Tab-separated table of C-alpha atoms and ligand atoms in Angstrom:
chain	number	residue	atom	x	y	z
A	25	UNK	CA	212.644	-36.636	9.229
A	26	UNK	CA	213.688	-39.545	10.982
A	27	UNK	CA	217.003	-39.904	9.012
A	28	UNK	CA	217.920	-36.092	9.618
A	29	UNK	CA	217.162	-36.500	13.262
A	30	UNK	CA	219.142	-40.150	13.613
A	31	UNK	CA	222.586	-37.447	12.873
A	32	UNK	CA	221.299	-35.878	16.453
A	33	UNK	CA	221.506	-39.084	18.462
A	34	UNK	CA	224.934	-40.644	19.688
A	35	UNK	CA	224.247	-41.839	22.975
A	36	UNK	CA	222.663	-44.685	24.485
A	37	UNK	CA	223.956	-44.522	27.983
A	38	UNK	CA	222.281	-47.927	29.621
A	39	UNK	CA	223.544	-50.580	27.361
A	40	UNK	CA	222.824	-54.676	28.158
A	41	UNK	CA	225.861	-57.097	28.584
A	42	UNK	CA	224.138	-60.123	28.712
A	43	UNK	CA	225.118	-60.853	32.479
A	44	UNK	CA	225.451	-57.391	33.759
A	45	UNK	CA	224.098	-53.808	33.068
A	46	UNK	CA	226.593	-51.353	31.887
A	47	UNK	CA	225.540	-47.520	32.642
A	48	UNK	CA	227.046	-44.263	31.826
A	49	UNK	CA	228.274	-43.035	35.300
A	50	UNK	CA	225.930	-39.755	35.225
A	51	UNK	CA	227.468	-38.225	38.312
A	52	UNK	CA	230.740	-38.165	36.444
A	53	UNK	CA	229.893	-36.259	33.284
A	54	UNK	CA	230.871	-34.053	31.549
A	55	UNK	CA	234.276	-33.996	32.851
A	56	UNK	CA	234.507	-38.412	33.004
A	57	UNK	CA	232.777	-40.511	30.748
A	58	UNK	CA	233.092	-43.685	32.739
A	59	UNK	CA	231.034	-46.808	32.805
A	60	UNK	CA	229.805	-47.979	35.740
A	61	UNK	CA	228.906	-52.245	35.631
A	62	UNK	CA	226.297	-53.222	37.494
A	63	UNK	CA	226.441	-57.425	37.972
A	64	UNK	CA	223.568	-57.252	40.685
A	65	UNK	CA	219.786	-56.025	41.275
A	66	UNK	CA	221.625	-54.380	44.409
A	67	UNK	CA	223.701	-52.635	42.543
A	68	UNK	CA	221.496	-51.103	40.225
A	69	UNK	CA	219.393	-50.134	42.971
A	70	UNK	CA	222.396	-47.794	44.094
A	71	UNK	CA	222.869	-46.839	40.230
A	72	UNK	CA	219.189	-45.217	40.348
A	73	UNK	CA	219.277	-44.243	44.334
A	74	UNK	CA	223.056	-42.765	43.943
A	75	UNK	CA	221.658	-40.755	40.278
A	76	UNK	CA	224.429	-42.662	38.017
A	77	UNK	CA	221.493	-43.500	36.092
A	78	UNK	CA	218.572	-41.218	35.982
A	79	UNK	CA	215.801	-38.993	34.185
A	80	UNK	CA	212.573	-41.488	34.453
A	81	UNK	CA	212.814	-43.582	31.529
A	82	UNK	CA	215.897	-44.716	32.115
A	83	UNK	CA	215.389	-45.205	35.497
A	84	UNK	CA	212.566	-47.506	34.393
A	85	UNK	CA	214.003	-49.719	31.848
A	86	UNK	CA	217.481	-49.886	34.515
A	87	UNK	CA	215.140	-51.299	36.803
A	88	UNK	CA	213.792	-53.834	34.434
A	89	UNK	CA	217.267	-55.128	33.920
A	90	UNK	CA	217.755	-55.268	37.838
A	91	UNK	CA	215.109	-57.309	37.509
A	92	UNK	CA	216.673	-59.357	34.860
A	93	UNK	CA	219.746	-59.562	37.121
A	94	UNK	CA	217.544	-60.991	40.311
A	95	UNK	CA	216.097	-64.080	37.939
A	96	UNK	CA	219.546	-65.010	36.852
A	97	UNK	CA	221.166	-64.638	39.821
A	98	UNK	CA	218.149	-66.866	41.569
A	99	UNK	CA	217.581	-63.666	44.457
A	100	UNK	CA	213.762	-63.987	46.054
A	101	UNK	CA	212.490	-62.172	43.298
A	102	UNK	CA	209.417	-60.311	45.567
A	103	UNK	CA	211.887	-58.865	47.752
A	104	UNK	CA	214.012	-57.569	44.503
A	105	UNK	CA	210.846	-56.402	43.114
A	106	UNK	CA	210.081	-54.544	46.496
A	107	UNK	CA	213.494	-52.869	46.790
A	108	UNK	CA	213.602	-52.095	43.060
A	109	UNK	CA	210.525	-50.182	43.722
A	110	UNK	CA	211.389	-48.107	46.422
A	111	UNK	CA	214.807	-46.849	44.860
A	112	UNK	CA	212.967	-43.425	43.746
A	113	UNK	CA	209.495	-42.482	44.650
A	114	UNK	CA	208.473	-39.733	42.089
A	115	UNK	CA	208.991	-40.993	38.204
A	116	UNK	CA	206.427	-43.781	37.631
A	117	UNK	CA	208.562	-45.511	34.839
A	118	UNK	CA	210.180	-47.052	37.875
A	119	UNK	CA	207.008	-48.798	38.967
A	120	UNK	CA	204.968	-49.286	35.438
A	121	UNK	CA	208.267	-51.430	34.379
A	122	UNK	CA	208.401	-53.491	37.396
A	123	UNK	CA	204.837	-54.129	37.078
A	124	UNK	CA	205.590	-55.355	33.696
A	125	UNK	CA	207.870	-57.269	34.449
A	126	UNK	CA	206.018	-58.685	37.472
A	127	UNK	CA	203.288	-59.820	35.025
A	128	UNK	CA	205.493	-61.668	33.334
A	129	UNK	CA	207.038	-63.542	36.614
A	130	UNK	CA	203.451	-64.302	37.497
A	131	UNK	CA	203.139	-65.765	34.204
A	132	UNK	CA	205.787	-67.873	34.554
A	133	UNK	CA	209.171	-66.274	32.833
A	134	UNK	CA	212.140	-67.873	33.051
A	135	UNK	CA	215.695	-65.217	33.206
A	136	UNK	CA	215.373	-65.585	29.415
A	137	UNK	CA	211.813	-64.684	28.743
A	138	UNK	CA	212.564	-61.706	31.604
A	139	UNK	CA	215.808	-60.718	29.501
A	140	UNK	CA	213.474	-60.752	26.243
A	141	UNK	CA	210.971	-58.446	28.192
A	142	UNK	CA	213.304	-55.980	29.360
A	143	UNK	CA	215.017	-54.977	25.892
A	144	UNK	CA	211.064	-54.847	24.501
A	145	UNK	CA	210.506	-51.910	27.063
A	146	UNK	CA	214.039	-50.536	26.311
A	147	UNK	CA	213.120	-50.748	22.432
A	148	UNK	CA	209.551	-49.821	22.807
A	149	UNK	CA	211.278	-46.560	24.703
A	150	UNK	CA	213.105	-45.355	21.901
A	151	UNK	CA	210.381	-46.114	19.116
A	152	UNK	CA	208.519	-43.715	21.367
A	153	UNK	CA	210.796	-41.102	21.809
A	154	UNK	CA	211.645	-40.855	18.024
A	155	UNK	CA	207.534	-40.907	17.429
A	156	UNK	CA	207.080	-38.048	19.953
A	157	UNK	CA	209.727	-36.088	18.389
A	158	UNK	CA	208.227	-35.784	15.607
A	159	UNK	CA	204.740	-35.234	16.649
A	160	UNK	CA	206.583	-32.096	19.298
A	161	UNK	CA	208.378	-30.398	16.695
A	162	UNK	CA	205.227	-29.903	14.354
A	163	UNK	CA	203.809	-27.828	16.810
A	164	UNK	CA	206.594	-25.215	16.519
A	165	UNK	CA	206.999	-22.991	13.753
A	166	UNK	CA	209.981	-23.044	11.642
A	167	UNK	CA	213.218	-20.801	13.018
A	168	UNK	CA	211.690	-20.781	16.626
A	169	UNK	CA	214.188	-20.433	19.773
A	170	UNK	CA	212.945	-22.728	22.499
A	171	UNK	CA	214.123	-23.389	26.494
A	172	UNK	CA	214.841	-26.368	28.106
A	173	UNK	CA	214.663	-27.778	31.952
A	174	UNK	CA	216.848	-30.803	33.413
A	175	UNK	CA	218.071	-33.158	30.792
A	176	UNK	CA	215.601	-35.611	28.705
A	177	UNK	CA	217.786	-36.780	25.966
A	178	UNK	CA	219.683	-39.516	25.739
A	179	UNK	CA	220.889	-39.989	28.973
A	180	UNK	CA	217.562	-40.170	30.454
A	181	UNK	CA	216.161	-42.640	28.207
A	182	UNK	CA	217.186	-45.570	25.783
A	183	UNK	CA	217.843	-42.445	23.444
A	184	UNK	CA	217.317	-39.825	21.435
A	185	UNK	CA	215.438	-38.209	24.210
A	186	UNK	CA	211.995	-36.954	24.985
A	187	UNK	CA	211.740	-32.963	25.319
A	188	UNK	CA	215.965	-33.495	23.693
A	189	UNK	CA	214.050	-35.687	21.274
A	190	UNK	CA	211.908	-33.349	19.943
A	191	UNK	CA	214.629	-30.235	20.218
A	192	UNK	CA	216.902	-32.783	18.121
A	193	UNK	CA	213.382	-33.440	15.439
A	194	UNK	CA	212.812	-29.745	15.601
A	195	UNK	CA	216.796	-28.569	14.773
A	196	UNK	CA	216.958	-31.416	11.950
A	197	UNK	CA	213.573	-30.235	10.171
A	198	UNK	CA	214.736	-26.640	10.643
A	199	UNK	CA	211.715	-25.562	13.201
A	200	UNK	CA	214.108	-24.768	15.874
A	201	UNK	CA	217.251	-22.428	15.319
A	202	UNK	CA	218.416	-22.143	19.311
A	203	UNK	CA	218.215	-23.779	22.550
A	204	UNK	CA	218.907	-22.090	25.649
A	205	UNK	CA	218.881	-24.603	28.924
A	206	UNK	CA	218.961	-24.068	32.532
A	207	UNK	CA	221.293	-25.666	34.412
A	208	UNK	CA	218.962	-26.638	36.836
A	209	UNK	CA	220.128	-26.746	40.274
A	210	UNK	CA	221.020	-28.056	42.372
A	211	UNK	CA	222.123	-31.420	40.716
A	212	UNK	CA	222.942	-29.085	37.144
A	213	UNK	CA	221.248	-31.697	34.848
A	214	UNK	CA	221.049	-29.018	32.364
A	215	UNK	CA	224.533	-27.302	32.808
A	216	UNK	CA	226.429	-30.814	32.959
A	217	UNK	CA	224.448	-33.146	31.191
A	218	UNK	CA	222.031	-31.532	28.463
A	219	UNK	CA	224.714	-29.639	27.573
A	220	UNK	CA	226.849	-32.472	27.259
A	221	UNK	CA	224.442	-33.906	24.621
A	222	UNK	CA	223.499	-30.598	22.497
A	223	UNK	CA	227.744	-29.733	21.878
A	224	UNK	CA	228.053	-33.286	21.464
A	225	UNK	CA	225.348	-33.200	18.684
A	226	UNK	CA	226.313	-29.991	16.777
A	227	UNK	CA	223.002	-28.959	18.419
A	228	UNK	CA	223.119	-25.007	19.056
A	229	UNK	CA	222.668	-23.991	22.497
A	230	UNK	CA	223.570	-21.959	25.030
A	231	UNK	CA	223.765	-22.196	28.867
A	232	UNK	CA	221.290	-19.895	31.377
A	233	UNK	CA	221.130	-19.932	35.021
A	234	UNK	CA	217.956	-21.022	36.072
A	235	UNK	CA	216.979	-17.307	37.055
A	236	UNK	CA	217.595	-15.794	33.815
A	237	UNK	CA	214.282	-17.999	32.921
A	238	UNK	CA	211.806	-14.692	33.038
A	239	UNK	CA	214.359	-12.371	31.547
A	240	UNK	CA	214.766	-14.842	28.524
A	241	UNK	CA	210.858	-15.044	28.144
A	242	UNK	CA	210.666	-11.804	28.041
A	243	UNK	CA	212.872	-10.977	25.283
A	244	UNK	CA	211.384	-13.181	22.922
A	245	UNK	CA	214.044	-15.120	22.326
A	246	UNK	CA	211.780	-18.304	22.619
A	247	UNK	CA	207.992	-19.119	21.700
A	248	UNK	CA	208.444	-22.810	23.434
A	249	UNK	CA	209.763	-24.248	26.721
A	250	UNK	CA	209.639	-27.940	25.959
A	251	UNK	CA	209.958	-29.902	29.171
A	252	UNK	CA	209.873	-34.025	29.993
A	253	UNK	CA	207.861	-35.353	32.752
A	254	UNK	CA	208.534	-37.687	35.998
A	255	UNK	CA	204.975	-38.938	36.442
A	256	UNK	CA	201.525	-37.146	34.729
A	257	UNK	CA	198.395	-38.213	36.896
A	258	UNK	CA	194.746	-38.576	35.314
A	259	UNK	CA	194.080	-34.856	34.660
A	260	UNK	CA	197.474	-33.505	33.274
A	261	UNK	CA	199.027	-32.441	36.223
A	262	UNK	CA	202.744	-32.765	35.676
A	263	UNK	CA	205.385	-33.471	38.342
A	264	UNK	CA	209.402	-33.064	36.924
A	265	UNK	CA	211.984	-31.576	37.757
A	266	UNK	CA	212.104	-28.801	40.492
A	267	UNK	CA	211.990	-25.356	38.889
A	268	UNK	CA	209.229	-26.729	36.382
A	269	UNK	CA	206.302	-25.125	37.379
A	270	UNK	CA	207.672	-21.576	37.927
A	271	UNK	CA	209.032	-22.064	34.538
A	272	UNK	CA	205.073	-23.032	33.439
A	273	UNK	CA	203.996	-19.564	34.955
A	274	UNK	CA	206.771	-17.176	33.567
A	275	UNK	CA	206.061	-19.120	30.209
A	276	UNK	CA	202.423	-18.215	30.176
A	277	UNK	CA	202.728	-14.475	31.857
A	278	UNK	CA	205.243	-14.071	28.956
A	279	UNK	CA	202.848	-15.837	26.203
A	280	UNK	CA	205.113	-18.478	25.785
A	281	UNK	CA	203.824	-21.718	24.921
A	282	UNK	CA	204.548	-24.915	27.299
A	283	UNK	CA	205.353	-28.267	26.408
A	284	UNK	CA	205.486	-31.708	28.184
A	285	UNK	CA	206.837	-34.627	26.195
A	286	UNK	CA	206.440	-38.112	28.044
A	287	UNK	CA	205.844	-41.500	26.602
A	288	UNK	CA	202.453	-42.969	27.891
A	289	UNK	CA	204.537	-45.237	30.686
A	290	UNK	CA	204.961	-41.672	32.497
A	291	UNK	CA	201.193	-41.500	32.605
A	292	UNK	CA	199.603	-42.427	35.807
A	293	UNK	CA	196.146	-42.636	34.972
A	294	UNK	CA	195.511	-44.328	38.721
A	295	UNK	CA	196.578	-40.700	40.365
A	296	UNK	CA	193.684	-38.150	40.236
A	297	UNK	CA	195.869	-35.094	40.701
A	298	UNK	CA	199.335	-33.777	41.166
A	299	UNK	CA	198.504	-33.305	44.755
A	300	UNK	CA	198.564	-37.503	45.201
A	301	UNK	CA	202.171	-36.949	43.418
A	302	UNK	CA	204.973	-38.261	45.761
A	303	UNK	CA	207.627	-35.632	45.871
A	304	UNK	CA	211.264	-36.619	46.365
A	305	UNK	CA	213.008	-35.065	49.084
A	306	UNK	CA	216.657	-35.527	48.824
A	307	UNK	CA	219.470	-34.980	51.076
A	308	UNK	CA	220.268	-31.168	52.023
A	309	UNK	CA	223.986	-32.049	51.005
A	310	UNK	CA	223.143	-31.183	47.464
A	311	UNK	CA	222.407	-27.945	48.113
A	312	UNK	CA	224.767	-26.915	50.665
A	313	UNK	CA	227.695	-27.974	48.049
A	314	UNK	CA	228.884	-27.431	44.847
A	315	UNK	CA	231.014	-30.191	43.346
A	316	UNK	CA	231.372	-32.100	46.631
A	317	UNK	CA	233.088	-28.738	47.932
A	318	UNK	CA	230.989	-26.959	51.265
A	319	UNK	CA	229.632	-23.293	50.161
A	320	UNK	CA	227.428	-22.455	52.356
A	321	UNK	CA	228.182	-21.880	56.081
A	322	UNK	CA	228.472	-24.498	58.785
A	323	UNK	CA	225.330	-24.914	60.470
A	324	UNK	CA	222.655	-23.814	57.845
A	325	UNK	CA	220.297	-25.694	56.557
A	326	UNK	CA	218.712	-26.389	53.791
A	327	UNK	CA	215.187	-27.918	51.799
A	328	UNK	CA	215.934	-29.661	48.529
A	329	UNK	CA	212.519	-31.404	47.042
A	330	UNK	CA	213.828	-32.220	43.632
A	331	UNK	CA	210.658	-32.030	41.761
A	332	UNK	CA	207.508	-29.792	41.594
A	333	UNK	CA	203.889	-29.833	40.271
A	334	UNK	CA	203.456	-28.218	37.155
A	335	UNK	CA	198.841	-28.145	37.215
A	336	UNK	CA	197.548	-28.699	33.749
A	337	UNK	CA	196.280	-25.286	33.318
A	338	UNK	CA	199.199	-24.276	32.585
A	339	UNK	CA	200.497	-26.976	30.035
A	340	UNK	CA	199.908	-25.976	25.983
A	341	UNK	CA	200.701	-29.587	25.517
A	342	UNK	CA	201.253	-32.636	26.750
A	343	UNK	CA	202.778	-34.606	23.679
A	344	UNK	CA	203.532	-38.595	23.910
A	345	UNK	CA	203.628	-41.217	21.072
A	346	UNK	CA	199.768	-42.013	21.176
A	347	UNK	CA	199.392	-38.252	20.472
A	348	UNK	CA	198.936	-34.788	21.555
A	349	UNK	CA	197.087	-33.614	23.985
A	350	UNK	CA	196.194	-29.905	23.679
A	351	UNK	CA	195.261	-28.453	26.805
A	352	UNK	CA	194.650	-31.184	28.690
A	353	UNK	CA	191.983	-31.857	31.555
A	354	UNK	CA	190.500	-35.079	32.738
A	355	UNK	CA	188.628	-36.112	29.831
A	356	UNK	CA	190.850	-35.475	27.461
A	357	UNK	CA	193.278	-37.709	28.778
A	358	UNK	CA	190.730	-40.278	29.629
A	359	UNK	CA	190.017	-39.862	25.866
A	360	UNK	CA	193.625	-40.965	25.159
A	361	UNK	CA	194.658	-43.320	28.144
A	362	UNK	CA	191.183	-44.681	29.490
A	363	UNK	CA	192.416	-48.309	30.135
B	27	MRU	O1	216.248	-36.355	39.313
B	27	MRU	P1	216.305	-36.729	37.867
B	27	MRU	O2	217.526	-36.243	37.170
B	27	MRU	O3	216.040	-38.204	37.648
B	27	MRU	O4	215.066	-35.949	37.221
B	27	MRU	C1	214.846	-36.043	35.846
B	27	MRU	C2	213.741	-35.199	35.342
B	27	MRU	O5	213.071	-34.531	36.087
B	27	MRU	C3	213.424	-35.297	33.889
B	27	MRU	O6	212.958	-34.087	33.397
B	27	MRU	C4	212.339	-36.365	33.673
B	27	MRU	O7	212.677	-37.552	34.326
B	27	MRU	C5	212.118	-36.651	32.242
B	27	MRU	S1	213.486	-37.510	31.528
B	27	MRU	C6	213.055	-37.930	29.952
């Protein structure tokens, strides 16, 4: 399989240039691809605040680099780590990288070790997403339509994806015959950038607004939604991207099954529930404009959390590449992830 999937995987949109970090400008796409150089940890602090780079894995391993950056650069490598950490509050990549990569400081890394760290976790990323695709799509039965949330391919990792990863395992093995995604707004991760990847890929797809979710369901059309995942805590409880967890609930009203692909640094075995889940509130602007043009009156207001809860009863699967975890509660992922 993994030679019919590597034909699904182009990308690799966070790329290492030895003194500076060279990211796909996400806010451009699809209409620019432009690359955005980052030659300081400040800089790709505004990458991951500013969404040129984003999706959680690849906000972690960015971060990494940053870090990277700070040792060669000789910055007060605390303070980088602390402003690093505080870019984003919600995807726990951010943090489990700098952590690693703090261990390593407090061992005593120079730049070099630092720079030998950082493309592990970027390499580790990918092994991991190309594992979990594999282990997704044998859960779905062959000629299956499936839905999509936000974008988890390439773009949000070091490649090939993790929900996108197993869509692209599950369209080369011939388990999934159509994708429909929602173009999740406000930011339209799925209109502009999943998108983006499936045409890109030959991948069959088509486009939904993010209310035609129940009316899809309900036709059939798909026996999977197949979603990524910001940060899991200790008893399944998945935070991603907003519109998640109403998807979850239309998904099992309509017997459809649900799906979370992660890899294990999305797992936050130190948070009990969702409800200790930091949820990112970002500015009302996004809402209140499309394309950077005003469409909504002068004056309103607006609330724009940009991720929800999704609780574990309502999650099939949570699949990552130490395995699958069917209906997950407590001990099960203890079972997987005790430390
Ligand atoms: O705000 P974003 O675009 O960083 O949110 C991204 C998501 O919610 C993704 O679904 C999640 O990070 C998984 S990416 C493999």
């Amino acid at each position: 399989m993994t030679n019919l999937s590597s034909a699904h995987d182009t990308i690799r949109a966070v790329q290492w240039r030895g003194d500076h970090l060279r990211l796909l400008d996400q806010r451009l796409l699809p209409a620019e691809e432009q690359w955005l150089d980052c030659r300081d940890y400040v800089a790709v602090i505004h990458a991951i605040k500013d969404l040129a780079v984003r999706g959680a894995p690849a906000i972690g391993i960015a971060a990494a680099w940053g870090v990277v950056l700070a040792a060669q650069q000789s910055a007060p490598m605390d303070q980088a780590l602390a402003e690093l950490r505080a870019a984003r509050p919600t995807a726990v990549n951010l943090m489990w990288a700098l952590d690693r990569m703090k261990a390593h400081i407090a061992a005593g890394a120079d730049a070099a070790a630092l720079e030998r760290e950082a493309q592990i976790i970027q390499d580790e990323d990918l092994a991991a997403n190309r594992h979990m695709g594999e282990l997704g799509a044998a859960l779905i039965l062959p000629g299956s339509g499936v839905m999509t949330h936000c974008n988890t391919g390439s773009l949000a990792t070091s490649g090939y994806g993790t929900a996108l990863g197993v869509i692209r395992a599950g369209v080369a093995a011939g388990r999934i015959d159509h994708v429909y995604a929602g173009e999740t707004r406000p930011w339209q991760q799925g209109a502009r950038l999943t998108m983006w990847e499936l045409v890109r890929d030959g991948i069959p797809a088509k486009l939904i607004a993010d209310s035609a979710a129940s009316h899809l369901m309900k036709s059939g059309a798909v026996k999977w939604v197949i979603v990524g995942a910001d940060r899991i805590a200790a008893n399944g409880d998945t935070a991603n991207k907003i519109g998640t967890y109403q998807l979850a609930i239309a998904a099992r009203h309509h017997g459809v099954k649900f799906m979370v692909v992660a890899p294990s640094s999305t797992v936050d075995m130190a948070t009990v529930s969702g409800d200790d889940i930091d949820i990112e509130l970002r500015d009302a602007a996004e809402l209140l404009s499309v394309a950077g043009r005003r469409t909504v009156v002068e004056g309103a207001q607006a609330w724009n959390p940009v991720f929800d809860v999704t609780p574990a009863s309502l999650i099939d699967a949570i699949v990552t590449e130490r395995g699958v975890i069917e209906h997950p509660t407590t001990e099960r992922m203890k079972a997987v992830f005790a430390a």
